[in-house]
């Protein structure tokens, strides 16, 4: 009983001495977690060889990719149809114009990427994060749409990168409609970035889709004849 006031004071003093320490500890923990996340992002982009094969440097931050209401984790395997329509993208935007590039470096397969990179979505002059303000070059096409035209095999990676422009600029790109696959192959993101002097990527992410899983779906006759046509074109071009 006699001890309790001093115990209380001791506890209080301990609490006081902890306040600045605990606060700085938790903010330094946050900083450490942030640093670890950035390192993981950099390491992943390097180990997947996205840097320097596809993009010139690792992204500054992970792009948030939201398909059909679900946030996709870095490298996450998603069901085929989840990526049917274009995703919502979030990044730490500034008062600037951006170019968004989504490509598949594994077409038609990771072991034989003759068509790499295959363009899935390219849009420039996007003001802040307002996609509708942008100028579309390659209209969005999902993994299933590509499979209707190209004999995609195995697991593919789809990279989405956001580059910052120096201002609103003039692009001399042809417009590729959603259903057009012929002009989508043999794209080079790094070359595009260099040509238009884009900065970054300021944010990027990637996800994976298993094309083998779709082989369970029988090829319709229309798809089969389209695939045969594409196979002919590819063999004529020696691709
Ligand atoms: C989108 O999400 C809804 C609700 O979660 C789900 O029922 C639907 O199947 C999803 N659509 C696709 C194409 O994944
Ligand atoms: C986004 O851009 C479109 C087209 O330029 C414009 O009509 C719309 O108001 C913009 N939205 C916002 C939130 O600024
Ligand atoms: C893509 O473009 C970059 C930059 O111009 C070049 O260094 C690289 O060799 C090109 N990659 C391919 C596969 O042609
Ligand atoms: C594809 O065509 C063949 C012969 O023309 C026909 O027998 C078959 O039923 C068709 N299959 C489908 C899935 O339409």
mmCIF file of C-alpha atoms and ligand atoms in Angstrom:
data_model
loop_
_atom_site.group_PDB
_atom_site.id
_atom_site.type_symbol
_atom_site.label_atom_id
_atom_site.label_comp_id
_atom_site.label_asym_id
_atom_site.label_seq_id
_atom_site.Cartn_x
_atom_site.Cartn_y
_atom_site.Cartn_z
ATOM 1 C CA UNK A 1 0.000 0.000 0.000
ATOM 2 C CA UNK A 2 2.792 2.312 1.015
ATOM 3 C CA UNK A 3 4.650 1.446 -2.154
ATOM 4 C CA UNK A 4 1.865 2.088 -4.597
ATOM 5 C CA UNK A 5 2.233 5.877 -5.090
ATOM 6 C CA UNK A 6 5.908 5.527 -5.890
ATOM 7 C CA UNK A 7 5.182 2.543 -8.110
ATOM 8 C CA UNK A 8 2.618 4.640 -9.871
ATOM 9 C CA UNK A 9 5.116 7.470 -10.278
ATOM 10 C CA UNK A 10 7.717 5.056 -11.534
ATOM 11 C CA UNK A 11 5.290 3.655 -14.059
ATOM 12 C CA UNK A 12 4.337 7.152 -15.094
ATOM 13 C CA UNK A 13 7.977 8.170 -15.487
ATOM 14 C CA UNK A 14 8.638 5.026 -17.495
ATOM 15 C CA UNK A 15 5.654 5.932 -19.669
ATOM 16 C CA UNK A 16 6.958 9.490 -20.137
ATOM 17 C CA UNK A 17 10.416 8.333 -21.039
ATOM 18 C CA UNK A 18 8.882 5.902 -23.515
ATOM 19 C CA UNK A 19 6.793 8.496 -25.337
ATOM 20 C CA UNK A 20 9.476 10.076 -27.521
ATOM 21 C CA UNK A 21 11.286 6.746 -27.858
ATOM 22 C CA UNK A 22 8.188 4.754 -28.798
ATOM 23 C CA UNK A 23 7.061 7.345 -31.333
ATOM 24 C CA UNK A 24 10.430 7.460 -33.027
ATOM 25 C CA UNK A 25 10.592 3.662 -32.877
ATOM 26 C CA UNK A 26 7.276 3.239 -34.677
ATOM 27 C CA UNK A 27 8.112 5.832 -37.323
ATOM 28 C CA UNK A 28 11.482 4.236 -37.882
ATOM 29 C CA UNK A 29 9.712 0.854 -38.161
ATOM 30 C CA UNK A 30 7.439 2.361 -40.791
ATOM 31 C CA UNK A 31 10.408 3.765 -42.653
ATOM 32 C CA UNK A 32 12.103 0.360 -42.490
ATOM 33 C CA UNK A 33 8.969 -1.371 -43.820
ATOM 34 C CA UNK A 34 8.734 1.158 -46.640
ATOM 35 C CA UNK A 35 12.393 0.654 -47.464
ATOM 36 C CA UNK A 36 11.934 -3.136 -47.466
ATOM 37 C CA UNK A 37 8.941 -2.820 -49.819
ATOM 38 C CA UNK A 38 10.934 -0.597 -52.186
ATOM 39 C CA UNK A 39 13.837 -3.044 -52.124
ATOM 40 C CA UNK A 40 11.500 -5.976 -52.843
ATOM 41 C CA UNK A 41 10.040 -4.063 -55.794
ATOM 42 C CA UNK A 42 13.496 -3.239 -57.184
ATOM 43 C CA UNK A 43 14.795 -6.781 -56.621
ATOM 44 C CA UNK A 44 11.717 -8.326 -58.240
ATOM 45 C CA UNK A 45 11.973 -6.123 -61.327
ATOM 46 C CA UNK A 46 15.645 -7.016 -61.615
ATOM 47 C CA UNK A 47 15.277 -10.761 -60.997
ATOM 48 C CA UNK A 48 12.422 -10.949 -63.527
ATOM 49 C CA UNK A 49 14.824 -9.148 -65.898
ATOM 50 C CA UNK A 50 12.250 -6.410 -66.566
ATOM 51 C CA UNK A 51 15.177 -4.079 -65.919
ATOM 52 C CA UNK A 52 16.857 -3.436 -68.312
ATOM 53 C CA UNK A 53 15.162 -5.706 -70.914
ATOM 54 C CA UNK A 54 11.766 -3.992 -70.846
ATOM 55 C CA UNK A 55 12.079 -0.805 -68.817
ATOM 56 C CA UNK A 56 15.228 1.282 -68.395
ATOM 57 C CA UNK A 57 15.175 1.500 -64.592
ATOM 58 C CA UNK A 58 13.286 0.072 -61.615
ATOM 59 C CA UNK A 59 10.042 1.829 -60.662
ATOM 60 C CA UNK A 60 10.090 4.376 -57.843
ATOM 61 C CA UNK A 61 6.928 2.879 -56.349
ATOM 62 C CA UNK A 62 4.584 -0.047 -56.838
ATOM 63 C CA UNK A 63 1.662 0.827 -59.066
ATOM 64 C CA UNK A 64 -1.700 -0.101 -57.554
ATOM 65 C CA UNK A 65 -3.559 -2.204 -60.097
ATOM 66 C CA UNK A 66 -7.230 -2.799 -59.385
ATOM 67 C CA UNK A 67 -9.090 -5.236 -61.634
ATOM 68 C CA UNK A 68 -12.809 -5.631 -61.133
ATOM 69 C CA UNK A 69 -12.577 -4.173 -57.630
ATOM 70 C CA UNK A 70 -9.666 -6.357 -56.479
ATOM 71 C CA UNK A 71 -6.162 -5.052 -55.866
ATOM 72 C CA UNK A 72 -3.622 -7.305 -57.576
ATOM 73 C CA UNK A 73 -0.459 -8.081 -55.560
ATOM 74 C CA UNK A 74 2.972 -7.736 -57.191
ATOM 75 C CA UNK A 75 3.329 -10.663 -59.614
ATOM 76 C CA UNK A 76 -0.016 -12.116 -58.513
ATOM 77 C CA UNK A 77 -1.647 -14.866 -60.582
ATOM 78 C CA UNK A 78 -5.114 -13.728 -61.520
ATOM 79 C CA UNK A 79 -7.977 -15.530 -63.237
ATOM 80 C CA UNK A 80 -8.117 -15.007 -66.934
ATOM 81 C CA UNK A 81 -11.284 -12.968 -67.106
ATOM 82 C CA UNK A 82 -10.487 -10.684 -64.222
ATOM 83 C CA UNK A 83 -8.297 -8.706 -66.627
ATOM 84 C CA UNK A 84 -10.927 -8.559 -69.376
ATOM 85 C CA UNK A 85 -11.475 -4.824 -68.930
ATOM 86 C CA UNK A 86 -8.936 -2.164 -68.173
ATOM 87 C CA UNK A 87 -7.869 -1.798 -64.548
ATOM 88 C CA UNK A 88 -8.060 1.217 -62.274
ATOM 89 C CA UNK A 89 -4.537 2.469 -61.613
ATOM 90 C CA UNK A 90 -3.341 4.454 -58.633
ATOM 91 C CA UNK A 91 -0.002 6.051 -58.010
ATOM 92 C CA UNK A 92 1.441 9.039 -56.238
ATOM 93 C CA UNK A 93 0.502 11.473 -58.997
ATOM 94 C CA UNK A 94 1.762 15.017 -59.429
ATOM 95 C CA UNK A 95 0.544 17.922 -61.533
ATOM 96 C CA UNK A 96 1.896 16.273 -64.693
ATOM 97 C CA UNK A 97 1.115 14.294 -67.847
ATOM 98 C CA UNK A 98 1.750 10.564 -67.905
ATOM 99 C CA UNK A 99 2.170 7.721 -70.378
ATOM 100 C CA UNK A 100 0.875 4.272 -69.395
ATOM 101 C CA UNK A 101 2.283 1.170 -71.075
ATOM 102 C CA UNK A 102 1.079 -2.399 -70.566
ATOM 103 C CA UNK A 103 2.866 -5.161 -72.450
ATOM 104 C CA UNK A 104 3.358 -8.923 -72.395
ATOM 105 C CA UNK A 105 7.022 -9.976 -72.786
ATOM 106 C CA UNK A 106 6.059 -13.685 -72.901
ATOM 107 C CA UNK A 107 4.122 -13.943 -76.158
ATOM 108 C CA UNK A 108 3.466 -16.529 -77.458
ATOM 109 C CA UNK A 109 5.374 -18.267 -74.620
ATOM 110 C CA UNK A 110 8.029 -17.420 -72.081
ATOM 111 C CA UNK A 111 10.463 -19.931 -73.603
ATOM 112 C CA UNK A 112 9.836 -18.641 -77.136
ATOM 113 C CA UNK A 113 8.797 -14.969 -76.946
ATOM 114 C CA UNK A 114 8.844 -14.276 -80.690
ATOM 115 C CA UNK A 115 6.241 -11.547 -80.465
ATOM 116 C CA UNK A 116 7.684 -9.797 -77.404
ATOM 117 C CA UNK A 117 6.658 -7.329 -76.366
ATOM 118 C CA UNK A 118 2.974 -7.617 -77.221
ATOM 119 C CA UNK A 119 1.144 -4.336 -76.635
ATOM 120 C CA UNK A 120 -1.955 -4.559 -74.454
ATOM 121 C CA UNK A 121 -2.561 -0.931 -73.631
ATOM 122 C CA UNK A 122 -0.720 2.284 -74.490
ATOM 123 C CA UNK A 123 -2.033 5.691 -73.620
ATOM 124 C CA UNK A 124 -0.263 9.042 -73.514
ATOM 125 C CA UNK A 125 -0.978 12.587 -72.325
ATOM 126 C CA UNK A 126 -2.885 11.334 -69.284
ATOM 127 C CA UNK A 127 -3.321 14.335 -67.021
ATOM 128 C CA UNK A 128 -2.748 13.321 -63.387
ATOM 129 C CA UNK A 129 -4.640 10.013 -63.016
ATOM 130 C CA UNK A 130 -7.503 10.910 -65.302
ATOM 131 C CA UNK A 131 -7.406 8.086 -67.864
ATOM 132 C CA UNK A 132 -10.199 9.650 -69.949
ATOM 133 C CA UNK A 133 -8.060 12.744 -70.502
ATOM 134 C CA UNK A 134 -5.437 10.594 -72.283
ATOM 135 C CA UNK A 135 -4.752 9.864 -75.937
ATOM 136 C CA UNK A 136 -5.059 6.141 -76.645
ATOM 137 C CA UNK A 137 -2.610 4.478 -79.045
ATOM 138 C CA UNK A 138 -3.199 0.790 -78.335
ATOM 139 C CA UNK A 139 -6.705 0.279 -77.027
ATOM 140 C CA UNK A 140 -6.904 -1.981 -74.002
ATOM 141 C CA UNK A 141 -7.073 -5.659 -74.796
ATOM 142 C CA UNK A 142 -7.038 -8.379 -72.133
ATOM 143 C CA UNK A 143 -5.189 -11.712 -72.094
ATOM 144 C CA UNK A 144 -8.240 -13.590 -73.406
ATOM 145 C CA UNK A 145 -8.653 -11.259 -76.374
ATOM 146 C CA UNK A 146 -5.017 -11.807 -77.289
ATOM 147 C CA UNK A 147 -5.525 -15.548 -77.052
ATOM 148 C CA UNK A 148 -8.228 -15.310 -79.681
ATOM 149 C CA UNK A 149 -5.536 -14.301 -82.164
ATOM 150 C CA UNK A 150 -2.196 -15.537 -80.918
ATOM 151 C CA UNK A 151 -1.521 -19.091 -79.746
ATOM 152 C CA UNK A 152 -0.542 -18.013 -76.240
ATOM 153 C CA UNK A 153 1.048 -20.692 -74.081
ATOM 154 C CA UNK A 154 1.990 -21.171 -70.446
ATOM 155 C CA UNK A 155 2.113 -18.446 -67.837
ATOM 156 C CA UNK A 156 2.565 -14.900 -69.070
ATOM 157 C CA UNK A 157 3.635 -11.796 -67.194
ATOM 158 C CA UNK A 158 1.877 -8.519 -67.900
ATOM 159 C CA UNK A 159 3.793 -5.381 -66.954
ATOM 160 C CA UNK A 160 2.059 -2.038 -66.427
ATOM 161 C CA UNK A 161 4.317 1.017 -66.131
ATOM 162 C CA UNK A 162 3.559 4.682 -65.643
ATOM 163 C CA UNK A 163 6.034 7.220 -67.049
ATOM 164 C CA UNK A 164 6.046 10.938 -66.394
ATOM 165 C CA UNK A 165 6.156 13.227 -69.440
ATOM 166 C CA UNK A 166 7.962 16.554 -69.572
ATOM 167 C CA UNK A 167 4.644 18.141 -70.530
ATOM 168 C CA UNK A 168 1.782 17.529 -72.927
ATOM 169 C CA UNK A 169 3.437 16.225 -76.064
ATOM 170 C CA UNK A 170 2.876 15.125 -79.646
ATOM 171 C CA UNK A 171 3.040 11.374 -80.297
ATOM 172 C CA UNK A 172 3.396 9.951 -83.774
ATOM 173 C CA UNK A 173 1.876 6.570 -82.990
ATOM 174 C CA UNK A 174 -0.727 4.687 -84.968
ATOM 175 C CA UNK A 175 -3.977 3.890 -83.232
ATOM 176 C CA UNK A 176 -4.552 0.184 -82.690
ATOM 177 C CA UNK A 177 -8.186 -0.815 -82.147
ATOM 178 C CA UNK A 178 -9.104 -3.293 -79.431
ATOM 179 C CA UNK A 179 -9.548 -6.260 -81.735
ATOM 180 C CA UNK A 180 -6.439 -5.648 -83.849
ATOM 181 C CA UNK A 181 -3.611 -8.009 -82.891
ATOM 182 C CA UNK A 182 -1.427 -7.825 -85.982
ATOM 183 C CA UNK A 183 0.264 -4.538 -85.111
ATOM 184 C CA UNK A 184 0.691 -5.293 -81.438
ATOM 185 C CA UNK A 185 3.782 -7.484 -81.528
ATOM 186 C CA UNK A 186 7.511 -6.616 -81.440
ATOM 187 C CA UNK A 187 7.035 -3.495 -79.376
ATOM 188 C CA UNK A 188 9.974 -2.134 -77.353
ATOM 189 C CA UNK A 189 9.005 -0.157 -74.240
ATOM 190 C CA UNK A 190 12.561 1.138 -73.628
ATOM 191 C CA UNK A 191 12.796 2.400 -77.190
ATOM 192 C CA UNK A 192 9.455 4.199 -76.864
ATOM 193 C CA UNK A 193 10.557 5.724 -73.545
ATOM 194 C CA UNK A 194 13.811 6.940 -75.078
ATOM 195 C CA UNK A 195 12.124 8.298 -78.198
ATOM 196 C CA UNK A 196 9.591 10.352 -76.245
ATOM 197 C CA UNK A 197 12.021 11.228 -73.442
ATOM 198 C CA UNK A 198 9.772 9.865 -70.713
ATOM 199 C CA UNK A 199 10.876 9.791 -67.090
ATOM 200 C CA UNK A 200 10.696 6.679 -64.946
ATOM 201 C CA UNK A 201 8.752 4.493 -64.596
ATOM 202 C CA UNK A 202 7.523 6.497 -61.631
ATOM 203 C CA UNK A 203 5.312 3.491 -60.804
ATOM 204 C CA UNK A 204 4.968 -0.038 -62.150
ATOM 205 C CA UNK A 205 3.647 -3.467 -61.309
ATOM 206 C CA UNK A 206 2.985 -6.771 -63.017
ATOM 207 C CA UNK A 207 0.648 -9.718 -62.731
ATOM 208 C CA UNK A 208 0.526 -13.189 -64.259
ATOM 209 C CA UNK A 209 -2.100 -15.183 -66.125
ATOM 210 C CA UNK A 210 -2.005 -18.906 -66.860
ATOM 211 C CA UNK A 211 -2.939 -19.497 -70.480
ATOM 212 C CA UNK A 212 -2.828 -23.289 -70.092
ATOM 213 C CA UNK A 213 -5.855 -23.076 -67.842
ATOM 214 C CA UNK A 214 -7.863 -21.694 -70.753
ATOM 215 C CA UNK A 215 -7.053 -24.670 -72.924
ATOM 216 C CA UNK A 216 -9.680 -26.476 -70.911
ATOM 217 C CA UNK A 217 -12.105 -24.273 -72.793
ATOM 218 C CA UNK A 218 -12.547 -25.925 -76.210
ATOM 219 C CA UNK A 219 -11.467 -23.795 -79.118
ATOM 220 C CA UNK A 220 -14.515 -22.679 -81.061
ATOM 221 C CA UNK A 221 -14.381 -23.198 -84.801
ATOM 222 C CA UNK A 222 -14.133 -19.454 -85.325
ATOM 223 C CA UNK A 223 -11.168 -19.225 -82.940
ATOM 224 C CA UNK A 224 -9.564 -22.284 -84.489
ATOM 225 C CA UNK A 225 -9.684 -20.779 -87.963
ATOM 226 C CA UNK A 226 -8.413 -17.428 -86.668
ATOM 227 C CA UNK A 227 -5.547 -19.190 -84.904
ATOM 228 C CA UNK A 228 -4.700 -21.084 -88.074
ATOM 229 C CA UNK A 229 -4.631 -17.784 -89.984
ATOM 230 C CA UNK A 230 -2.311 -16.204 -87.415
ATOM 231 C CA UNK A 231 -0.043 -19.261 -87.452
ATOM 232 C CA UNK A 232 0.247 -18.872 -91.225
ATOM 233 C CA UNK A 233 1.064 -15.157 -90.957
ATOM 234 C CA UNK A 234 3.688 -15.838 -88.312
ATOM 235 C CA UNK A 235 5.306 -18.608 -90.318
ATOM 236 C CA UNK A 236 5.290 -16.402 -93.455
ATOM 237 C CA UNK A 237 7.015 -13.681 -91.489
ATOM 238 C CA UNK A 238 9.374 -16.300 -90.040
ATOM 239 C CA UNK A 239 8.477 -15.190 -86.533
HETATM 240 C C1 LIG B 1 -16.004 -9.344 -60.916
HETATM 241 O O1 LIG B 1 -16.311 -9.354 -59.548
HETATM 242 C C2 LIG B 1 -17.592 -9.867 -59.251
HETATM 243 C C3 LIG B 1 -17.842 -9.679 -57.774
HETATM 244 O O2 LIG B 1 -16.735 -10.052 -57.022
HETATM 245 C C4 LIG B 1 -17.670 -11.341 -59.677
HETATM 246 O O3 LIG B 1 -18.938 -11.861 -59.409
HETATM 247 C C5 LIG B 1 -17.381 -11.408 -61.169
HETATM 248 O O4 LIG B 1 -17.345 -12.767 -61.580
HETATM 249 C C6 LIG B 1 -16.065 -10.755 -61.493
HETATM 250 N N1 LIG B 1 -15.900 -10.685 -62.934
HETATM 251 C C7 LIG B 1 -14.805 -11.098 -63.548
HETATM 252 C C8 LIG B 1 -14.821 -10.926 -65.021
HETATM 253 O O5 LIG B 1 -13.834 -11.547 -62.958
HETATM 254 C C1 LIG B 2 -11.055 13.860 -67.066
HETATM 255 O O1 LIG B 2 -10.861 14.172 -68.423
HETATM 256 C C2 LIG B 2 -12.057 14.301 -69.161
HETATM 257 C C3 LIG B 2 -11.670 14.462 -70.634
HETATM 258 O O2 LIG B 2 -10.732 15.471 -70.804
HETATM 259 C C4 LIG B 2 -12.879 15.463 -68.614
HETATM 260 O O3 LIG B 2 -14.076 15.590 -69.317
HETATM 261 C C5 LIG B 2 -13.162 15.203 -67.131
HETATM 262 O O4 LIG B 2 -13.815 16.310 -66.585
HETATM 263 C C6 LIG B 2 -11.874 14.960 -66.378
HETATM 264 N N1 LIG B 2 -12.184 14.519 -65.026
HETATM 265 C C7 LIG B 2 -11.675 15.112 -63.968
HETATM 266 C C8 LIG B 2 -12.086 14.537 -62.650
HETATM 267 O O5 LIG B 2 -10.922 16.057 -64.043
HETATM 268 C C1 LIG B 3 14.906 -1.974 -77.190
HETATM 269 O O1 LIG B 3 15.323 -0.649 -77.260
HETATM 270 C C2 LIG B 3 16.475 -0.370 -76.477
HETATM 271 C C3 LIG B 3 16.683 1.140 -76.488
HETATM 272 O O2 LIG B 3 16.620 1.668 -77.782
HETATM 273 C C4 LIG B 3 17.640 -1.160 -77.045
HETATM 274 O O3 LIG B 3 18.797 -0.910 -76.282
HETATM 275 C C5 LIG B 3 17.292 -2.645 -76.986
HETATM 276 O O4 LIG B 3 18.308 -3.403 -77.573
HETATM 277 C C6 LIG B 3 15.969 -2.915 -77.688
HETATM 278 N N1 LIG B 3 15.592 -4.302 -77.432
HETATM 279 C C7 LIG B 3 15.334 -5.153 -78.410
HETATM 280 C C8 LIG B 3 14.937 -6.533 -77.977
HETATM 281 O O5 LIG B 3 15.415 -4.851 -79.577
HETATM 282 C C1 LIG B 4 -16.829 -27.216 -86.104
HETATM 283 O O1 LIG B 4 -17.023 -27.589 -87.464
HETATM 284 C C2 LIG B 4 -17.249 -28.984 -87.652
HETATM 285 C C3 LIG B 4 -17.264 -29.286 -89.166
HETATM 286 O O2 LIG B 4 -17.499 -28.152 -89.930
HETATM 287 C C4 LIG B 4 -18.545 -29.389 -86.976
HETATM 288 O O3 LIG B 4 -18.806 -30.768 -87.174
HETATM 289 C C5 LIG B 4 -18.413 -29.078 -85.503
HETATM 290 O O4 LIG B 4 -19.616 -29.362 -84.850
HETATM 291 C C6 LIG B 4 -18.049 -27.607 -85.288
HETATM 292 N N1 LIG B 4 -17.731 -27.401 -83.885
HETATM 293 C C7 LIG B 4 -18.196 -26.381 -83.183
HETATM 294 C C8 LIG B 4 -17.756 -26.278 -81.763
HETATM 295 O O5 LIG B 4 -18.932 -25.518 -83.680
#
